[in-house]
mmCIF file with all atom_site columns, C-alpha atoms in Angstrom:
data_model
loop_
_atom_site.group_PDB
_atom_site.id
_atom_site.type_symbol
_atom_site.label_atom_id
_atom_site.label_alt_id
_atom_site.label_comp_id
_atom_site.label_asym_id
_atom_site.label_entity_id
_atom_site.label_seq_id
_atom_site.pdbx_PDB_ins_code
_atom_site.Cartn_x
_atom_site.Cartn_y
_atom_site.Cartn_z
_atom_site.occupancy
_atom_site.B_iso_or_equiv
_atom_site.pdbx_formal_charge
_atom_site.auth_seq_id
_atom_site.auth_comp_id
_atom_site.auth_asym_id
_atom_site.auth_atom_id
_atom_site.pdbx_PDB_model_num
ATOM 1   C CA . MET B 1 1   ? 28.421  -13.565 53.626 1.00 43.00 ? 1   MET B CA 1
ATOM 2   C CA . VAL B 1 2   ? 27.250  -10.216 52.311 1.00 43.00 ? 2   VAL B CA 1
ATOM 3   C CA . ALA B 1 3   ? 23.826  -9.466  52.170 1.00 45.00 ? 3   ALA B CA 1
ATOM 4   C CA . MET B 1 4   ? 22.509  -8.306  48.617 1.00 49.00 ? 4   MET B CA 1
ATOM 5   C CA . SER B 1 5   ? 21.347  -4.757  48.331 1.00 63.00 ? 5   SER B CA 1
ATOM 6   C CA . ALA B 1 6   ? 17.312  -4.526  47.421 1.00 79.00 ? 6   ALA B CA 1
ATOM 7   C CA . SER B 1 7   ? 17.035  -3.364  43.719 1.00 93.00 ? 7   SER B CA 1
ATOM 8   C CA . PRO B 1 8   ? 16.067  0.187   42.977 1.00 94.00 ? 8   PRO B CA 1
ATOM 9   C CA . MET B 1 9   ? 12.510  -1.407  41.782 1.00 95.00 ? 9   MET B CA 1
ATOM 10  C CA . ARG B 1 10  ? 12.000  -3.394  44.908 1.00 95.00 ? 10  ARG B CA 1
ATOM 11  C CA . LEU B 1 11  ? 12.775  -0.330  47.122 1.00 96.00 ? 11  LEU B CA 1
ATOM 12  C CA . TYR B 1 12  ? 10.321  1.878   45.004 1.00 97.00 ? 12  TYR B CA 1
ATOM 13  C CA . LEU B 1 13  ? 7.705   -0.868  45.463 1.00 96.00 ? 13  LEU B CA 1
ATOM 14  C CA . ASP B 1 14  ? 8.402   -0.886  49.323 1.00 96.00 ? 14  ASP B CA 1
ATOM 15  C CA . HIS B 1 15  ? 7.856   2.947   49.244 1.00 97.00 ? 15  HIS B CA 1
ATOM 16  C CA . LEU B 1 16  ? 4.299   2.166   47.249 1.00 97.00 ? 16  LEU B CA 1
ATOM 17  C CA . SER B 1 17  ? 3.338   -0.543  49.726 1.00 96.00 ? 17  SER B CA 1
ATOM 18  C CA . ASP B 1 18  ? 3.819   1.638   52.896 1.00 95.00 ? 18  ASP B CA 1
ATOM 19  C CA . TRP B 1 19  ? 1.264   4.164   51.344 1.00 95.00 ? 19  TRP B CA 1
ATOM 20  C CA . ALA B 1 20  ? -1.216  1.648   49.919 1.00 94.00 ? 20  ALA B CA 1
ATOM 21  C CA . GLY B 1 21  ? -0.965  -0.360  52.839 1.00 93.00 ? 21  GLY B CA 1
ATOM 22  C CA . ARG B 1 22  ? -0.187  -3.453  50.673 1.00 93.00 ? 22  ARG B CA 1
ATOM 23  C CA . GLU B 1 23  ? 1.621   -4.344  47.724 1.00 94.00 ? 23  GLU B CA 1
ATOM 24  C CA . PRO B 1 24  ? 0.254   -2.967  44.795 1.00 96.00 ? 24  PRO B CA 1
ATOM 25  C CA . GLU B 1 25  ? -1.074  -5.006  41.970 1.00 96.00 ? 25  GLU B CA 1
ATOM 26  C CA . SER B 1 26  ? 1.698   -4.927  39.156 1.00 97.00 ? 26  SER B CA 1
ATOM 27  C CA . HIS B 1 27  ? 0.930   -4.652  35.119 1.00 97.00 ? 27  HIS B CA 1
ATOM 28  C CA . LEU B 1 28  ? 3.898   -4.881  32.648 1.00 97.00 ? 28  LEU B CA 1
ATOM 29  C CA . ILE B 1 29  ? 3.065   -2.353  30.257 1.00 97.00 ? 29  ILE B CA 1
ATOM 30  C CA . THR B 1 30  ? 6.043   -2.696  27.231 1.00 96.00 ? 30  THR B CA 1
ATOM 31  C CA . ALA B 1 31  ? 6.493   -5.976  25.491 1.00 95.00 ? 31  ALA B CA 1
ATOM 32  C CA . ASP B 1 32  ? 8.196   -8.561  27.153 1.00 92.00 ? 32  ASP B CA 1
ATOM 33  C CA . GLY B 1 33  ? 12.101  -8.166  26.395 1.00 92.00 ? 33  GLY B CA 1
ATOM 34  C CA . THR B 1 34  ? 11.699  -4.568  26.055 1.00 94.00 ? 34  THR B CA 1
ATOM 35  C CA . GLU B 1 35  ? 14.440  -2.875  28.140 1.00 94.00 ? 35  GLU B CA 1
ATOM 36  C CA . PRO B 1 36  ? 13.990  -1.065  30.601 1.00 96.00 ? 36  PRO B CA 1
ATOM 37  C CA . PRO B 1 37  ? 10.706  -2.386  30.954 1.00 97.00 ? 37  PRO B CA 1
ATOM 38  C CA . VAL B 1 38  ? 8.028   -0.118  32.402 1.00 98.00 ? 38  VAL B CA 1
ATOM 39  C CA . PHE B 1 39  ? 5.331   -1.088  34.893 1.00 98.00 ? 39  PHE B CA 1
ATOM 40  C CA . ALA B 1 40  ? 2.054   0.479   36.099 1.00 98.00 ? 40  ALA B CA 1
ATOM 41  C CA . PHE B 1 41  ? 1.071   -0.448  40.098 1.00 98.00 ? 41  PHE B CA 1
ATOM 42  C CA . THR B 1 42  ? -2.243  -0.343  40.762 1.00 97.00 ? 42  THR B CA 1
ATOM 43  C CA . CYS B 1 43  ? -3.814  0.646   44.251 1.00 95.00 ? 43  CYS B CA 1
ATOM 44  C CA . PRO B 1 44  ? -7.299  0.603   44.687 1.00 92.00 ? 44  PRO B CA 1
ATOM 45  C CA . GLY B 1 45  ? -9.438  1.788   47.509 1.00 89.00 ? 45  GLY B CA 1
ATOM 46  C CA . ARG B 1 46  ? -6.847  4.039   49.047 1.00 90.00 ? 46  ARG B CA 1
ATOM 47  C CA . PHE B 1 47  ? -8.260  7.243   49.185 1.00 90.00 ? 47  PHE B CA 1
ATOM 48  C CA . GLY B 1 48  ? -12.361 5.665   49.709 1.00 86.00 ? 48  GLY B CA 1
ATOM 49  C CA . MET B 1 49  ? -14.281 2.668   48.079 1.00 89.00 ? 49  MET B CA 1
ATOM 50  C CA . ASN B 1 50  ? -14.451 2.557   44.119 1.00 92.00 ? 50  ASN B CA 1
ATOM 51  C CA . THR B 1 51  ? -11.285 4.606   43.827 1.00 95.00 ? 51  THR B CA 1
ATOM 52  C CA . ILE B 1 52  ? -7.771  3.620   42.051 1.00 96.00 ? 52  ILE B CA 1
ATOM 53  C CA . SER B 1 53  ? -4.497  5.153   41.862 1.00 97.00 ? 53  SER B CA 1
ATOM 54  C CA . GLY B 1 54  ? -1.435  4.259   40.429 1.00 97.00 ? 54  GLY B CA 1
ATOM 55  C CA . PHE B 1 55  ? 1.978   4.879   39.638 1.00 98.00 ? 55  PHE B CA 1
ATOM 56  C CA . THR B 1 56  ? 4.548   4.117   37.070 1.00 98.00 ? 56  THR B CA 1
ATOM 57  C CA . TYR B 1 57  ? 7.838   2.379   37.152 1.00 98.00 ? 57  TYR B CA 1
ATOM 58  C CA . GLY B 1 58  ? 10.439  2.515   34.294 1.00 97.00 ? 58  GLY B CA 1
ATOM 59  C CA . LEU B 1 59  ? 9.895   6.336   32.560 1.00 98.00 ? 59  LEU B CA 1
ATOM 60  C CA . SER B 1 60  ? 12.644  7.241   35.325 1.00 97.00 ? 60  SER B CA 1
ATOM 61  C CA . LEU B 1 61  ? 15.081  4.955   33.627 1.00 96.00 ? 61  LEU B CA 1
ATOM 62  C CA . VAL B 1 62  ? 15.922  6.445   30.419 1.00 96.00 ? 62  VAL B CA 1
ATOM 63  C CA . PRO B 1 63  ? 17.610  9.807   30.782 1.00 93.00 ? 63  PRO B CA 1
ATOM 64  C CA . HIS B 1 64  ? 16.331  13.031  29.170 1.00 95.00 ? 64  HIS B CA 1
ATOM 65  C CA . PRO B 1 65  ? 18.996  15.873  28.896 1.00 94.00 ? 65  PRO B CA 1
ATOM 66  C CA . GLU B 1 66  ? 16.216  17.992  31.122 1.00 93.00 ? 66  GLU B CA 1
ATOM 67  C CA . TRP B 1 67  ? 16.718  16.230  33.861 1.00 95.00 ? 67  TRP B CA 1
ATOM 68  C CA . HIS B 1 68  ? 18.700  17.510  36.228 1.00 91.00 ? 68  HIS B CA 1
ATOM 69  C CA . LEU B 1 69  ? 17.108  17.105  39.809 1.00 89.00 ? 69  LEU B CA 1
ATOM 70  C CA . GLY B 1 70  ? 15.827  13.695  39.150 1.00 95.00 ? 70  GLY B CA 1
ATOM 71  C CA . SER B 1 71  ? 13.641  11.537  37.036 1.00 97.00 ? 71  SER B CA 1
ATOM 72  C CA . PRO B 1 72  ? 10.166  11.375  37.119 1.00 98.00 ? 72  PRO B CA 1
ATOM 73  C CA . GLU B 1 73  ? 7.628   8.594   37.373 1.00 98.00 ? 73  GLU B CA 1
ATOM 74  C CA . LEU B 1 74  ? 3.903   9.007   36.987 1.00 98.00 ? 74  LEU B CA 1
ATOM 75  C CA . PHE B 1 75  ? 0.787   8.906   39.507 1.00 98.00 ? 75  PHE B CA 1
ATOM 76  C CA . ILE B 1 76  ? -2.696  9.084   38.874 1.00 98.00 ? 76  ILE B CA 1
ATOM 77  C CA . SER B 1 77  ? -5.743  8.828   41.209 1.00 97.00 ? 77  SER B CA 1
ATOM 78  C CA . MET B 1 78  ? -9.763  8.555   39.945 1.00 97.00 ? 78  MET B CA 1
ATOM 79  C CA . ASP B 1 79  ? -12.753 7.910   41.501 1.00 97.00 ? 79  ASP B CA 1
ATOM 80  C CA . SER B 1 80  ? -13.517 4.641   39.495 1.00 96.00 ? 80  SER B CA 1
ATOM 81  C CA . ASP B 1 81  ? -12.608 0.897   40.029 1.00 94.00 ? 81  ASP B CA 1
ATOM 82  C CA . ASN B 1 82  ? -11.480 0.772   36.494 1.00 95.00 ? 82  ASN B CA 1
ATOM 83  C CA . SER B 1 83  ? -7.817  -0.019  36.081 1.00 96.00 ? 83  SER B CA 1
ATOM 84  C CA . ASP B 1 84  ? -7.931  1.704   32.469 1.00 97.00 ? 84  ASP B CA 1
ATOM 85  C CA . TRP B 1 85  ? -6.764  4.961   34.196 1.00 98.00 ? 85  TRP B CA 1
ATOM 86  C CA . VAL B 1 86  ? -3.851  3.286   35.816 1.00 98.00 ? 86  VAL B CA 1
ATOM 87  C CA . LEU B 1 87  ? -3.025  1.730   32.554 1.00 98.00 ? 87  LEU B CA 1
ATOM 88  C CA . ALA B 1 88  ? -3.008  5.078   30.565 1.00 98.00 ? 88  ALA B CA 1
ATOM 89  C CA . ALA B 1 89  ? -0.225  6.346   32.754 1.00 98.00 ? 89  ALA B CA 1
ATOM 90  C CA . GLY B 1 90  ? 1.521   3.353   32.204 1.00 98.00 ? 90  GLY B CA 1
ATOM 91  C CA . TYR B 1 91  ? 1.357   3.948   28.405 1.00 98.00 ? 91  TYR B CA 1
ATOM 92  C CA . VAL B 1 92  ? 2.001   7.663   28.772 1.00 98.00 ? 92  VAL B CA 1
ATOM 93  C CA . ALA B 1 93  ? 5.169   6.409   30.678 1.00 98.00 ? 93  ALA B CA 1
ATOM 94  C CA . SER B 1 94  ? 6.515   3.949   28.156 1.00 97.00 ? 94  SER B CA 1
ATOM 95  C CA . ALA B 1 95  ? 5.134   5.595   24.568 1.00 96.00 ? 95  ALA B CA 1
ATOM 96  C CA . TRP B 1 96  ? 7.224   8.992   25.076 1.00 96.00 ? 96  TRP B CA 1
ATOM 97  C CA . ARG B 1 97  ? 10.504  8.213   27.401 1.00 96.00 ? 97  ARG B CA 1
ATOM 98  C CA . GLY B 1 98  ? 13.508  9.380   26.031 1.00 93.00 ? 98  GLY B CA 1
ATOM 99  C CA . LYS B 1 99  ? 11.638  11.782  23.999 1.00 94.00 ? 99  LYS B CA 1
ATOM 100 C CA . GLU B 1 100 ? 9.719   14.018  26.008 1.00 95.00 ? 100 GLU B CA 1
ATOM 101 C CA . ARG B 1 101 ? 10.518  16.129  29.044 1.00 95.00 ? 101 ARG B CA 1
ATOM 102 C CA . TYR B 1 102 ? 7.644   15.204  31.552 1.00 97.00 ? 102 TYR B CA 1
ATOM 103 C CA . SER B 1 103 ? 7.325   18.387  33.279 1.00 95.00 ? 103 SER B CA 1
ATOM 104 C CA . ALA B 1 104 ? 4.625   20.476  34.625 1.00 96.00 ? 104 ALA B CA 1
ATOM 105 C CA . GLY B 1 105 ? 2.061   21.674  31.650 1.00 97.00 ? 105 GLY B CA 1
ATOM 106 C CA . ASP B 1 106 ? 2.940   18.565  29.269 1.00 98.00 ? 106 ASP B CA 1
ATOM 107 C CA . VAL B 1 107 ? -0.117  17.489  27.569 1.00 98.00 ? 107 VAL B CA 1
ATOM 108 C CA . PHE B 1 108 ? -0.388  13.869  26.385 1.00 98.00 ? 108 PHE B CA 1
ATOM 109 C CA . ASP B 1 109 ? -3.341  13.226  23.784 1.00 97.00 ? 109 ASP B CA 1
ATOM 110 C CA . LEU B 1 110 ? -4.151  9.241   23.581 1.00 97.00 ? 110 LEU B CA 1
ATOM 111 C CA . GLY B 1 111 ? -6.250  9.884   20.707 1.00 96.00 ? 111 GLY B CA 1
ATOM 112 C CA . ASP B 1 112 ? -9.250  7.569   22.220 1.00 97.00 ? 112 ASP B CA 1
ATOM 113 C CA . PRO B 1 113 ? -11.175 7.569   25.378 1.00 98.00 ? 113 PRO B CA 1
ATOM 114 C CA . ILE B 1 114 ? -9.026  6.512   28.205 1.00 98.00 ? 114 ILE B CA 1
ATOM 115 C CA . SER B 1 115 ? -12.151 4.329   29.848 1.00 97.00 ? 115 SER B CA 1
ATOM 116 C CA . PRO B 1 116 ? -15.052 4.375   27.396 1.00 96.00 ? 116 PRO B CA 1
ATOM 117 C CA . ASP B 1 117 ? -17.399 2.975   29.821 1.00 94.00 ? 117 ASP B CA 1
ATOM 118 C CA . GLU B 1 118 ? -17.138 6.155   31.493 1.00 96.00 ? 118 GLU B CA 1
ATOM 119 C CA . SER B 1 119 ? -16.032 9.046   29.804 1.00 96.00 ? 119 SER B CA 1
ATOM 120 C CA . GLU B 1 120 ? -14.624 10.497  26.667 1.00 97.00 ? 120 GLU B CA 1
ATOM 121 C CA . MET B 1 121 ? -11.802 11.903  28.231 1.00 98.00 ? 121 MET B CA 1
ATOM 122 C CA . SER B 1 122 ? -8.468  11.008  26.148 1.00 98.00 ? 122 SER B CA 1
ATOM 123 C CA . VAL B 1 123 ? -6.071  13.588  27.226 1.00 98.00 ? 123 VAL B CA 1
ATOM 124 C CA . LEU B 1 124 ? -3.917  13.501  30.482 1.00 98.00 ? 124 LEU B CA 1
ATOM 125 C CA . LEU B 1 125 ? -2.235  16.729  31.493 1.00 98.00 ? 125 LEU B CA 1
ATOM 126 C CA . LEU B 1 126 ? 0.860   16.084  33.506 1.00 98.00 ? 126 LEU B CA 1
ATOM 127 C CA . PHE B 1 127 ? 1.089   18.420  36.724 1.00 98.00 ? 127 PHE B CA 1
ATOM 128 C CA . LEU B 1 128 ? 2.514   18.692  40.231 1.00 96.00 ? 128 LEU B CA 1
ATOM 129 C CA . VAL B 1 129 ? 1.363   16.285  42.291 1.00 96.00 ? 129 VAL B CA 1
ATOM 130 C CA . THR B 1 130 ? -2.140  17.344  45.098 1.00 93.00 ? 130 THR B CA 1
ATOM 131 C CA . ASP B 1 131 ? -3.314  13.940  46.282 1.00 94.00 ? 131 ASP B CA 1
ATOM 132 C CA . LEU B 1 132 ? 0.190   12.874  48.058 1.00 96.00 ? 132 LEU B CA 1
ATOM 133 C CA . GLU B 1 133 ? 2.221   14.382  50.671 1.00 95.00 ? 133 GLU B CA 1
ATOM 134 C CA . PRO B 1 134 ? 5.228   15.951  49.306 1.00 95.00 ? 134 PRO B CA 1
ATOM 135 C CA . GLU B 1 135 ? 7.756   14.438  51.446 1.00 95.00 ? 135 GLU B CA 1
ATOM 136 C CA . PHE B 1 136 ? 6.103   11.100  49.725 1.00 96.00 ? 136 PHE B CA 1
ATOM 137 C CA . THR B 1 137 ? 6.429   12.354  46.660 1.00 97.00 ? 137 THR B CA 1
ATOM 138 C CA . ARG B 1 138 ? 10.720  12.217  46.207 1.00 97.00 ? 138 ARG B CA 1
ATOM 139 C CA . ILE B 1 139 ? 11.746  9.143   46.358 1.00 97.00 ? 139 ILE B CA 1
ATOM 140 C CA . GLU B 1 140 ? 15.462  8.258   47.039 1.00 96.00 ? 140 GLU B CA 1
ATOM 141 C CA . LEU B 1 141 ? 17.054  5.213   45.134 1.00 96.00 ? 141 LEU B CA 1
ATOM 142 C CA . PRO B 1 142 ? 20.681  3.773   44.672 1.00 93.00 ? 142 PRO B CA 1
ATOM 143 C CA . GLY B 1 143 ? 20.214  4.953   40.852 1.00 89.00 ? 143 GLY B CA 1
ATOM 144 C CA . GLY B 1 144 ? 18.941  8.622   41.835 1.00 94.00 ? 144 GLY B CA 1
ATOM 145 C CA . VAL B 1 145 ? 16.007  10.572  42.820 1.00 97.00 ? 145 VAL B CA 1
ATOM 146 C CA . VAL B 1 146 ? 12.344  10.113  41.738 1.00 97.00 ? 146 VAL B CA 1
ATOM 147 C CA . ASN B 1 147 ? 10.264  12.741  41.771 1.00 97.00 ? 147 ASN B CA 1
ATOM 148 C CA . LEU B 1 148 ? 6.341   11.524  41.394 1.00 98.00 ? 148 LEU B CA 1
ATOM 149 C CA . VAL B 1 149 ? 4.366   14.034  38.905 1.00 98.00 ? 149 VAL B CA 1
ATOM 150 C CA . GLN B 1 150 ? 0.727   13.700  38.714 1.00 98.00 ? 150 GLN B CA 1
ATOM 151 C CA . LEU B 1 151 ? -1.645  12.697  35.608 1.00 98.00 ? 151 LEU B CA 1
ATOM 152 C CA . TYR B 1 152 ? -5.112  14.783  35.570 1.00 98.00 ? 152 TYR B CA 1
ATOM 153 C CA . PRO B 1 153 ? -7.602  12.995  32.817 1.00 98.00 ? 153 PRO B CA 1
ATOM 154 C CA . MET B 1 154 ? -9.285  15.863  30.545 1.00 98.00 ? 154 MET B CA 1
ATOM 155 C CA . TYR B 1 155 ? -11.732 16.225  27.581 1.00 98.00 ? 155 TYR B CA 1
ATOM 156 C CA . GLU B 1 156 ? -9.909  16.789  24.189 1.00 97.00 ? 156 GLU B CA 1
ATOM 157 C CA . SER B 1 157 ? -12.254 19.943  23.972 1.00 97.00 ? 157 SER B CA 1
ATOM 158 C CA . GLU B 1 158 ? -10.802 21.612  26.808 1.00 98.00 ? 158 GLU B CA 1
ATOM 159 C CA . LEU B 1 159 ? -7.134  21.801  25.442 1.00 97.00 ? 159 LEU B CA 1
ATOM 160 C CA . ALA B 1 160 ? -7.945  25.384  23.967 1.00 97.00 ? 160 ALA B CA 1
ATOM 161 C CA . LEU B 1 161 ? -9.364  26.446  27.832 1.00 97.00 ? 161 LEU B CA 1
ATOM 162 C CA . LEU B 1 162 ? -5.801  24.873  28.591 1.00 97.00 ? 162 LEU B CA 1
ATOM 163 C CA . GLN B 1 163 ? -3.639  26.794  26.504 1.00 97.00 ? 163 GLN B CA 1
ATOM 164 C CA . GLU B 1 164 ? -5.640  29.937  27.455 1.00 96.00 ? 164 GLU B CA 1
ATOM 165 C CA . LYS B 1 165 ? -5.623  29.834  31.474 1.00 96.00 ? 165 LYS B CA 1
ATOM 166 C CA . GLY B 1 166 ? -2.182  27.644  31.749 1.00 97.00 ? 166 GLY B CA 1
ATOM 167 C CA . ALA B 1 167 ? -2.333  24.274  34.182 1.00 97.00 ? 167 ALA B CA 1
ATOM 168 C CA . ALA B 1 168 ? -2.080  25.876  37.218 1.00 96.00 ? 168 ALA B CA 1
ATOM 169 C CA . GLU B 1 169 ? -5.445  27.747  36.909 1.00 97.00 ? 169 GLU B CA 1
ATOM 170 C CA . PHE B 1 170 ? -6.966  25.255  34.842 1.00 97.00 ? 170 PHE B CA 1
ATOM 171 C CA . LEU B 1 171 ? -6.812  22.714  37.466 1.00 97.00 ? 171 LEU B CA 1
ATOM 172 C CA . SER B 1 172 ? -7.637  25.415  39.871 1.00 96.00 ? 172 SER B CA 1
ATOM 173 C CA . THR B 1 173 ? -11.407 25.933  38.216 1.00 95.00 ? 173 THR B CA 1
ATOM 174 C CA . GLU B 1 174 ? -13.838 26.358  40.964 1.00 93.00 ? 174 GLU B CA 1
ATOM 175 C CA . ASP B 1 175 ? -16.387 23.193  41.495 1.00 94.00 ? 175 ASP B CA 1
ATOM 176 C CA . VAL B 1 176 ? -14.540 21.081  39.409 1.00 95.00 ? 176 VAL B CA 1
ATOM 177 C CA . ASP B 1 177 ? -13.529 17.147  40.348 1.00 95.00 ? 177 ASP B CA 1
ATOM 178 C CA . PHE B 1 178 ? -10.844 16.506  38.612 1.00 96.00 ? 178 PHE B CA 1
ATOM 179 C CA . HIS B 1 179 ? -11.241 12.844  40.026 1.00 96.00 ? 179 HIS B CA 1
ATOM 180 C CA . ASP B 1 180 ? -14.284 12.496  38.545 1.00 97.00 ? 180 ASP B CA 1
ATOM 181 C CA . PRO B 1 181 ? -14.349 10.677  35.245 1.00 97.00 ? 181 PRO B CA 1
ATOM 182 C CA . ARG B 1 182 ? -17.580 11.566  34.631 1.00 96.00 ? 182 ARG B CA 1
ATOM 183 C CA . ARG B 1 183 ? -17.214 15.445  34.957 1.00 97.00 ? 183 ARG B CA 1
ATOM 184 C CA . PRO B 1 184 ? -18.728 17.372  32.204 1.00 96.00 ? 184 PRO B CA 1
ATOM 185 C CA . PRO B 1 185 ? -16.370 19.114  29.806 1.00 96.00 ? 185 PRO B CA 1
ATOM 186 C CA . LEU B 1 186 ? -15.339 22.737  30.871 1.00 95.00 ? 186 LEU B CA 1
ATOM 187 C CA . ASN B 1 187 ? -17.023 25.333  28.612 1.00 85.00 ? 187 ASN B CA 1
ATOM 188 C CA . HIS B 1 188 ? -14.147 27.984  26.927 1.00 67.00 ? 188 HIS B CA 1
#
């Protein structure tokens, strides 16, 4: 009898589970029957009490002509216990896949606050991962390499400052915790 090989999604989940110390909570983002589906996986408490981290799966399954060294999946981490942040990452993965390139510096404006009880932030900036070990962010799966990229929530009012400074300088602003949903907006 030949052993069945694990599916790419199972291997991806195993990778996340090793990091999280347990199986992440799974959320189907796309409508039933959408192929391929998009999932968001929630990992609470990985960076301390009342923190939430999450990953997407399904973005990398729809090709884009600019993806040569692998396909992206999204990561987000916030000082919050609200899963809205992870669900927003799932929305970004499903809403623009096949259209946007999901490269460092790309901005996704959701139009409404991501977690209205905590913050007015409604924009997600995609950039390099700062919260995970580099070797963890490159995942070799049977269908190809997946590269994790990180989403950083920001206020719509910060878009002009982001455009002026660029993503690297913006995210390097001194004394700003980009994981804090209650941080005040940066002024232009």
